[in-house]
PDB file of C-alpha atoms in Angstrom:
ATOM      1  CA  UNK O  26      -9.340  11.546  98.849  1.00 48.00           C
ATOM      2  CA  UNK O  27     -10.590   8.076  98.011  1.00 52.00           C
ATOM      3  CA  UNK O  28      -9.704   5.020  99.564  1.00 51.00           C
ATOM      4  CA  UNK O  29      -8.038   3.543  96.607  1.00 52.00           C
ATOM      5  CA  UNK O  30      -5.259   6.360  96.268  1.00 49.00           C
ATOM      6  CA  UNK O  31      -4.444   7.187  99.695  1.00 59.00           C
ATOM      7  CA  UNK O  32      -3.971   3.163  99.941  1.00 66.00           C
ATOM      8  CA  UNK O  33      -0.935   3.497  97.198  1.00 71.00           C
ATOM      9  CA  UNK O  34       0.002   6.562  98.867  1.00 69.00           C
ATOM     10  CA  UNK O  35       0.839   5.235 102.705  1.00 65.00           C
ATOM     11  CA  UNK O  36       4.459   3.996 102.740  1.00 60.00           C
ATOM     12  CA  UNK O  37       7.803   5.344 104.220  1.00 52.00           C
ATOM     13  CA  UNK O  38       9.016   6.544 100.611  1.00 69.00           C
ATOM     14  CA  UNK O  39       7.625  10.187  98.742  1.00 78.00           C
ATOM     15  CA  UNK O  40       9.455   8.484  95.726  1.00 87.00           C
ATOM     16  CA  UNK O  41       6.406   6.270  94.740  1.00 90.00           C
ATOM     17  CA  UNK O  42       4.705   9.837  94.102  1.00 91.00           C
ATOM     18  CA  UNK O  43       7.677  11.383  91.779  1.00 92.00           C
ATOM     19  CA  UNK O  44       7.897   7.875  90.144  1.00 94.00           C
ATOM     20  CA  UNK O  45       4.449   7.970  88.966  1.00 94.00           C
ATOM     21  CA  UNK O  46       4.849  11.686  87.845  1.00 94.00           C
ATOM     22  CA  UNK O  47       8.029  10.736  85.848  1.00 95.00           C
ATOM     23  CA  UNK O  48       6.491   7.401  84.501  1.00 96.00           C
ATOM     24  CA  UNK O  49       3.373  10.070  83.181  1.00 96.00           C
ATOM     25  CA  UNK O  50       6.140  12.353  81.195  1.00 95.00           C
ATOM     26  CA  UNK O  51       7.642   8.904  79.846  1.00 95.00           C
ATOM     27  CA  UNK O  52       7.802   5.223  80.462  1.00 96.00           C
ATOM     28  CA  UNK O  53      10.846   3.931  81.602  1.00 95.00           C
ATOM     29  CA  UNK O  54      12.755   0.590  83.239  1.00 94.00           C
ATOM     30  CA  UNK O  55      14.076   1.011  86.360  1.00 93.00           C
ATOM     31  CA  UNK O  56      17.551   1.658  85.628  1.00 93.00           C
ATOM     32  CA  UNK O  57      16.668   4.351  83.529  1.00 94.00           C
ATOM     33  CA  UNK O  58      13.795   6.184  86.229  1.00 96.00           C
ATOM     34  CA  UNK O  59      16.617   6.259  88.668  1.00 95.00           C
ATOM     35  CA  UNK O  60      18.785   7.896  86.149  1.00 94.00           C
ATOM     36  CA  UNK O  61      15.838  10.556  85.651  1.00 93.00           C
ATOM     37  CA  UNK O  62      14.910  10.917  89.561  1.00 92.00           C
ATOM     38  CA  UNK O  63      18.869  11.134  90.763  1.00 90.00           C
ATOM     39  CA  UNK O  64      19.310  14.301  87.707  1.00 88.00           C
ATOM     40  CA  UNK O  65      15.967  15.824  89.056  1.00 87.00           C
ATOM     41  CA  UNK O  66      17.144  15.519  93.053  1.00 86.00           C
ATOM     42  CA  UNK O  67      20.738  15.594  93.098  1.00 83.00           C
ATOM     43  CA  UNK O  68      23.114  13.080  94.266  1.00 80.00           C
ATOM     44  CA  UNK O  69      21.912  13.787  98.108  1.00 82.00           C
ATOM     45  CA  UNK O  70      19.302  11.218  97.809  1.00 84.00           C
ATOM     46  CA  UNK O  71      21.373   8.361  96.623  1.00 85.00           C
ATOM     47  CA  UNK O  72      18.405   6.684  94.518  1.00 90.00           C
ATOM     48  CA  UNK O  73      19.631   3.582  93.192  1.00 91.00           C
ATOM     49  CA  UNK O  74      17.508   0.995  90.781  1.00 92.00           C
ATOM     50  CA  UNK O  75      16.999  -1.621  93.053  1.00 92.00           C
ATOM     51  CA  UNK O  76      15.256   0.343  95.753  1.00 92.00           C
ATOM     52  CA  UNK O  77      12.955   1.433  93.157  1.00 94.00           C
ATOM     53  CA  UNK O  78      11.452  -1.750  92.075  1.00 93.00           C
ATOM     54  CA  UNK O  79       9.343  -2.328  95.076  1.00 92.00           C
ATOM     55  CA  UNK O  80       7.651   0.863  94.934  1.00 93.00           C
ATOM     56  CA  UNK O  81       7.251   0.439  91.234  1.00 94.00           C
ATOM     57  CA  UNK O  82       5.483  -2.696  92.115  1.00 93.00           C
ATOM     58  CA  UNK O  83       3.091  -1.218  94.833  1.00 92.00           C
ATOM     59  CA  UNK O  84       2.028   0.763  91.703  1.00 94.00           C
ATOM     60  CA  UNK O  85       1.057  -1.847  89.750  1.00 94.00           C
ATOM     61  CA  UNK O  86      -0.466  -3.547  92.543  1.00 92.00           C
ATOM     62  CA  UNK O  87      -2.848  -0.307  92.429  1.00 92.00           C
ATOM     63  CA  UNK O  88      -3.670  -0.193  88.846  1.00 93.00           C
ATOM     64  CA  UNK O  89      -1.826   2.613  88.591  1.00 95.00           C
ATOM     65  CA  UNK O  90       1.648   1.673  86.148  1.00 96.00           C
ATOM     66  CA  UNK O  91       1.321  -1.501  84.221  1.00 97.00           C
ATOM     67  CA  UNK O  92       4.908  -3.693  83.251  1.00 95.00           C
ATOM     68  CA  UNK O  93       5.640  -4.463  79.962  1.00 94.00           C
ATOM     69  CA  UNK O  94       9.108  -7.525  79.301  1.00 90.00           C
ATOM     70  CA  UNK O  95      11.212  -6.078  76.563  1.00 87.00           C
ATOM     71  CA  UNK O  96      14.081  -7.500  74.827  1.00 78.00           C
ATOM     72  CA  UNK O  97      17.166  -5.701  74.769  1.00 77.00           C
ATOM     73  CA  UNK O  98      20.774  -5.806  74.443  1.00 74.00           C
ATOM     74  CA  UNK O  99      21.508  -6.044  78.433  1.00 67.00           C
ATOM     75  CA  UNK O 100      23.305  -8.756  80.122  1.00 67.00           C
ATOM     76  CA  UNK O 101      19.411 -10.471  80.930  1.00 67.00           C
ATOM     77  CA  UNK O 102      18.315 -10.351  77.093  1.00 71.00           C
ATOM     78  CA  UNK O 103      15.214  -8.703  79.050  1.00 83.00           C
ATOM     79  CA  UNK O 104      13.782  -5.300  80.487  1.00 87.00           C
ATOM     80  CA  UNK O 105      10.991  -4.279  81.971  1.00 92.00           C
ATOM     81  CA  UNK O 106       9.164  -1.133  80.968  1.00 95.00           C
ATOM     82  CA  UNK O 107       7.341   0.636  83.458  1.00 97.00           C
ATOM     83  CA  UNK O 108       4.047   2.953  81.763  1.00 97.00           C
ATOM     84  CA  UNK O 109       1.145   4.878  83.053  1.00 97.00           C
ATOM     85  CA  UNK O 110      -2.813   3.482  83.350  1.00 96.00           C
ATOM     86  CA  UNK O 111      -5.605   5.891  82.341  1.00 96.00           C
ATOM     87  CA  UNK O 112      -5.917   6.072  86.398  1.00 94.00           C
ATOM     88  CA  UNK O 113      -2.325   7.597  86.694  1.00 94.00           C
ATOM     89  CA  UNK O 114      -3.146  11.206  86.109  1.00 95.00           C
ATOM     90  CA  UNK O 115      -6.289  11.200  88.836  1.00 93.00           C
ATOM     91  CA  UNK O 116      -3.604   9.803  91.474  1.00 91.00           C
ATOM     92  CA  UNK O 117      -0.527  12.155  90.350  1.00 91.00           C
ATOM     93  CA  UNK O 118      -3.406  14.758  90.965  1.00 91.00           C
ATOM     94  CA  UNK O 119      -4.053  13.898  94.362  1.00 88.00           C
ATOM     95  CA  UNK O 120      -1.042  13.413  95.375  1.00 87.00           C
ATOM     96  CA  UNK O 121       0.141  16.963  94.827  1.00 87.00           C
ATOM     97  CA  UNK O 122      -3.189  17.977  96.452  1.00 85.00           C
ATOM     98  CA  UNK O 123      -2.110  16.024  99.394  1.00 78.00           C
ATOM     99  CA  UNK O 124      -0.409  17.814 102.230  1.00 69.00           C
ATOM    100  CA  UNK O 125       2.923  16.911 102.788  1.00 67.00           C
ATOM    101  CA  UNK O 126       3.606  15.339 106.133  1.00 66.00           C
ATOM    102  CA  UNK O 127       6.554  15.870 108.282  1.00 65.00           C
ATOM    103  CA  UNK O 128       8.981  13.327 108.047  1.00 64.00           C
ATOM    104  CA  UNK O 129      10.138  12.470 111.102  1.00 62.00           C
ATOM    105  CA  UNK O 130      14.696  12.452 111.686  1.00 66.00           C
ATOM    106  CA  UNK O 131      16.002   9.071 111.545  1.00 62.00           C
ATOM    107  CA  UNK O 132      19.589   8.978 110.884  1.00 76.00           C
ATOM    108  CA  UNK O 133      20.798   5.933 112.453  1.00 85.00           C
ATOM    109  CA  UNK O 134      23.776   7.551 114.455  1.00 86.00           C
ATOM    110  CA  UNK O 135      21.427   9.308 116.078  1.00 86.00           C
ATOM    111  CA  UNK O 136      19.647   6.244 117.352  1.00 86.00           C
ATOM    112  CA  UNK O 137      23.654   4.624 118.830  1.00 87.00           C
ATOM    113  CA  UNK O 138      24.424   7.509 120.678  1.00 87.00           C
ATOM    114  CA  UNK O 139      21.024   7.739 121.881  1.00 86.00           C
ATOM    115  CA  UNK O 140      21.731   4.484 123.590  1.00 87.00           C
ATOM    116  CA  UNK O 141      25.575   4.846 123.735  1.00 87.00           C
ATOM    117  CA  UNK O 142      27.267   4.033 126.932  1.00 85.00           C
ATOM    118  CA  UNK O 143      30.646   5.174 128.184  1.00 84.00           C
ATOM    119  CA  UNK O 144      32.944   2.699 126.748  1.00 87.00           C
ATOM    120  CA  UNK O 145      31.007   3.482 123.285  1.00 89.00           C
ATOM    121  CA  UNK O 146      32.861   7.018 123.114  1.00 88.00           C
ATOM    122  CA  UNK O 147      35.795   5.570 120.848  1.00 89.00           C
ATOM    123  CA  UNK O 148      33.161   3.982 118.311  1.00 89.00           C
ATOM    124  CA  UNK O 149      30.600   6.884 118.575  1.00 89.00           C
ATOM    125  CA  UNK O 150      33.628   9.447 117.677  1.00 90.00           C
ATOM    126  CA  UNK O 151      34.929   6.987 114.755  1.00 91.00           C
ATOM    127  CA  UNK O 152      31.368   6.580 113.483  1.00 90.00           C
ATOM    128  CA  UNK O 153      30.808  10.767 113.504  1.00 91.00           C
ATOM    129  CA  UNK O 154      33.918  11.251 111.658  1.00 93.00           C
ATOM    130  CA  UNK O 155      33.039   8.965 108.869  1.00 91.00           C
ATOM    131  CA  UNK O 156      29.401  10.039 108.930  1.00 90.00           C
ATOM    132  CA  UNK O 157      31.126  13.544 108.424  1.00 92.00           C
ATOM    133  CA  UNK O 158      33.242  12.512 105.241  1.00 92.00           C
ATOM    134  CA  UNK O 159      29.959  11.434 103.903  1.00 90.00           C
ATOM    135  CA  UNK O 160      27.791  14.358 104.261  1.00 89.00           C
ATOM    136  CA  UNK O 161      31.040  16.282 102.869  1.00 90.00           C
ATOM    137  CA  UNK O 162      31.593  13.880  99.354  1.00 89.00           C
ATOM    138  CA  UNK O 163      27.498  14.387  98.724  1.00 85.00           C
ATOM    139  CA  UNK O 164      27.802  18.573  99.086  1.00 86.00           C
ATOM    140  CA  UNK O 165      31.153  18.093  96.879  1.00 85.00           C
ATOM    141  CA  UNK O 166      29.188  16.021  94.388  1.00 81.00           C
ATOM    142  CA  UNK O 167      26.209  18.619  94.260  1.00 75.00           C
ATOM    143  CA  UNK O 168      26.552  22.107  92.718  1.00 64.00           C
ATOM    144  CA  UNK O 169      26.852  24.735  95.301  1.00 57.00           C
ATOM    145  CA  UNK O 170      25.738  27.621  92.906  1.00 61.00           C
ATOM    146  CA  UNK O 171      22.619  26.965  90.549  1.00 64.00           C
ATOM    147  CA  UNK O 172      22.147  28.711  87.198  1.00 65.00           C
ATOM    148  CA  UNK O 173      19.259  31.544  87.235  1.00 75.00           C
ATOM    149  CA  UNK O 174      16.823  28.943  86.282  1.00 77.00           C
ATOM    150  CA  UNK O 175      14.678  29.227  82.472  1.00 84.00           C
ATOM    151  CA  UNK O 176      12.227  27.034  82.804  1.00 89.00           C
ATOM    152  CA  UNK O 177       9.608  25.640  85.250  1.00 86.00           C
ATOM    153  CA  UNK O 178      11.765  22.204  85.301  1.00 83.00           C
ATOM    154  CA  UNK O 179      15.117  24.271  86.183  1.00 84.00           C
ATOM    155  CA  UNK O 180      13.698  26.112  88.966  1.00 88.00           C
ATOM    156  CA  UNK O 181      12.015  22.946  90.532  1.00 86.00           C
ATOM    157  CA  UNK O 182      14.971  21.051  90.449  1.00 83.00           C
ATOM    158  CA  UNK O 183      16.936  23.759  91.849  1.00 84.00           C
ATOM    159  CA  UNK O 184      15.073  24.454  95.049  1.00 87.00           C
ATOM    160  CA  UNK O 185      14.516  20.504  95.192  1.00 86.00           C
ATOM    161  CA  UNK O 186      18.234  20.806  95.123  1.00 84.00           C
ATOM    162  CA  UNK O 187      18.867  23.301  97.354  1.00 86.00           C
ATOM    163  CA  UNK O 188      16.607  21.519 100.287  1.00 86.00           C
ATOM    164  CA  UNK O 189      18.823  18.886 100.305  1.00 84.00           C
ATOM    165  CA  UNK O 190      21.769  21.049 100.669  1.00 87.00           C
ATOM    166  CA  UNK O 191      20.616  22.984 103.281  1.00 89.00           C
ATOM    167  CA  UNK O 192      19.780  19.482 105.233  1.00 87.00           C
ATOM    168  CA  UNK O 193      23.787  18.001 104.849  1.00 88.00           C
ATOM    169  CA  UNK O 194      25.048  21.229 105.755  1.00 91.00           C
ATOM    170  CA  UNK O 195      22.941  21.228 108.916  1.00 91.00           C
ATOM    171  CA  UNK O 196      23.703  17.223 110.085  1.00 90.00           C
ATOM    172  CA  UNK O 197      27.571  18.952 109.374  1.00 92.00           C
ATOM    173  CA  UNK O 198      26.414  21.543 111.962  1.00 93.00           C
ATOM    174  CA  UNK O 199      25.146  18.904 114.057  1.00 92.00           C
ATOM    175  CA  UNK O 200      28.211  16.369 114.031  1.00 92.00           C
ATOM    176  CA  UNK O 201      30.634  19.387 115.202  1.00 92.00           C
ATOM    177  CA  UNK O 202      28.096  19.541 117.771  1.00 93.00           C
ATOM    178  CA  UNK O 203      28.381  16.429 118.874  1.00 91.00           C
ATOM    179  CA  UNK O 204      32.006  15.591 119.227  1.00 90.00           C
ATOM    180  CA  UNK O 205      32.825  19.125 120.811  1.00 91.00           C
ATOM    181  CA  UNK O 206      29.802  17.909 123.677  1.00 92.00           C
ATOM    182  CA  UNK O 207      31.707  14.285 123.822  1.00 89.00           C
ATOM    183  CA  UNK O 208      35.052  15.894 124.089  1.00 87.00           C
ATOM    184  CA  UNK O 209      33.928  18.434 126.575  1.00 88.00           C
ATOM    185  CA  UNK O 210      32.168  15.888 128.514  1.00 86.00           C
ATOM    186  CA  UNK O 211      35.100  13.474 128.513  1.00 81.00           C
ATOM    187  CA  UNK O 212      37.490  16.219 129.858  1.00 83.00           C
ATOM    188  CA  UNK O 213      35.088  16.888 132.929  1.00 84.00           C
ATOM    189  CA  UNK O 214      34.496  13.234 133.746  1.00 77.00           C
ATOM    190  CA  UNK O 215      38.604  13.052 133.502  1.00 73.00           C
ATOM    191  CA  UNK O 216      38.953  16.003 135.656  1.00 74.00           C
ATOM    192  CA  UNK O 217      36.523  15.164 138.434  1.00 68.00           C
ATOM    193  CA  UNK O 218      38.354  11.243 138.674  1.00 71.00           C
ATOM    194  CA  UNK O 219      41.363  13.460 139.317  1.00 71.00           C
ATOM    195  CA  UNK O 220      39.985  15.571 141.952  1.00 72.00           C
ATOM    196  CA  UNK O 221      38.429  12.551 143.398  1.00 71.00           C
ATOM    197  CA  UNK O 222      41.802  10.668 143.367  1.00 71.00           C
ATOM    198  CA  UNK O 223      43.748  13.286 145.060  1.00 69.00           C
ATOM    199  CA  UNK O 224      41.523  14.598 147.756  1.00 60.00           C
ATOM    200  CA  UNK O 225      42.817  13.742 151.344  1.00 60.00           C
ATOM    201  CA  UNK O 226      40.747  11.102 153.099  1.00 54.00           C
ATOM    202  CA  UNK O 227      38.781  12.334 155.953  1.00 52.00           C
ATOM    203  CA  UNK O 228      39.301  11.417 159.348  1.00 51.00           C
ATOM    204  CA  UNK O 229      37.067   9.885 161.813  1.00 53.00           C
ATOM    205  CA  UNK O 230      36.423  12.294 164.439  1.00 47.00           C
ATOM    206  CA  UNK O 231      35.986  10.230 167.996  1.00 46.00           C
TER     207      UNK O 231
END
């Protein structure tokens, strides 16, 4: 792999890859890429413009996409068009060659309750339920049952879909895990204050 390539590859995002092979099919501004990326991965990934832009730049940076200021009709009077170089194709091409690295779990309620203490409990249970109504509205917003797909495009975006699924149904899994451990744990630290409370004292033997 050369040097230049696996420089635009490093980051924390596998976007900057699919924005470059999206960006090949068509140009496109940044609203209008995150339109694209959000139909192709579902509603899981919560892609939003703005968190586009600095990938998008990292791209140019590489001589890989160049920017183009367009007029248009928008509340700025101005857009900018993303397009491919004549370098684009070489790095989309490596990129799929890559291997894909493991991405390591970092959902930030795992990192409180890694460092939770008692008097967290309230907070930690408060912060699973709503972490619980999320997970739930993005399966309710994705399609649980997937057309037999026609294409090459369908069935991509299909298992692309289905990955995610089978990730927010898991952290579901996971957070009934959790509170049933919290509650159970909360019931035997109550119980043994109880014991403690009521045992007789022991007397000093002379």
């Amino acid at each position: 792999m050369s040097a230049v390539y696996a420089s635009w590859m490093r980051g924390s995002s596998p976007l900057k890859g699919a924005l470059l092979g999206l960006l090949l099919q068509h140009p496109g501004h940044g609203y209008d890429l995150a339109n694209r990326l959000n139909r192709r991965l579902g509603p899981a990934w919560q892609i939003e413009a703005k968190g586009l832009y600095p990938m998008l730049q990292q791209l140019e940076r590489a001589g890989l996409v160049s920017s183009e200021g367009i007029a248009c009709n928008g509340p700025t009077g101005r857009r900018v068009v993303y397009s491919p170089t004549a370098r684009a194709q070489g790095a989309l091409t490596e990129w799929m060659t890559a291997g894909a690295a493991t991405e390591p779990v970092r959902v930030e309620l795992q990192a409180k309750l890694a460092v939770a203490r008692g008097e967290d409990v309230p907070r930690l249970l408060t912060a699973l339920d709503c972490y619980e109504r999320e997970c739930h509205a993005l399966l309710s917003a994705s399609a649980e049952e997937f057309p037999r797909p026609r294409s090459w495009g369908a069935l991509a975006m299909t298992l692309t879909r289905a990955a995610a699924l089978t990730r927010l149904r898991a952290e579901l899994d996971w957070v009934v895990l959790a509170r049933r451990a919290i509650a159970e744990f909360a019931v035997s630290i109550a119980a043994d204050s109880r014991s403690a409370m009521t045992m007789p004292a022991t007397k000093n033997s002379r």
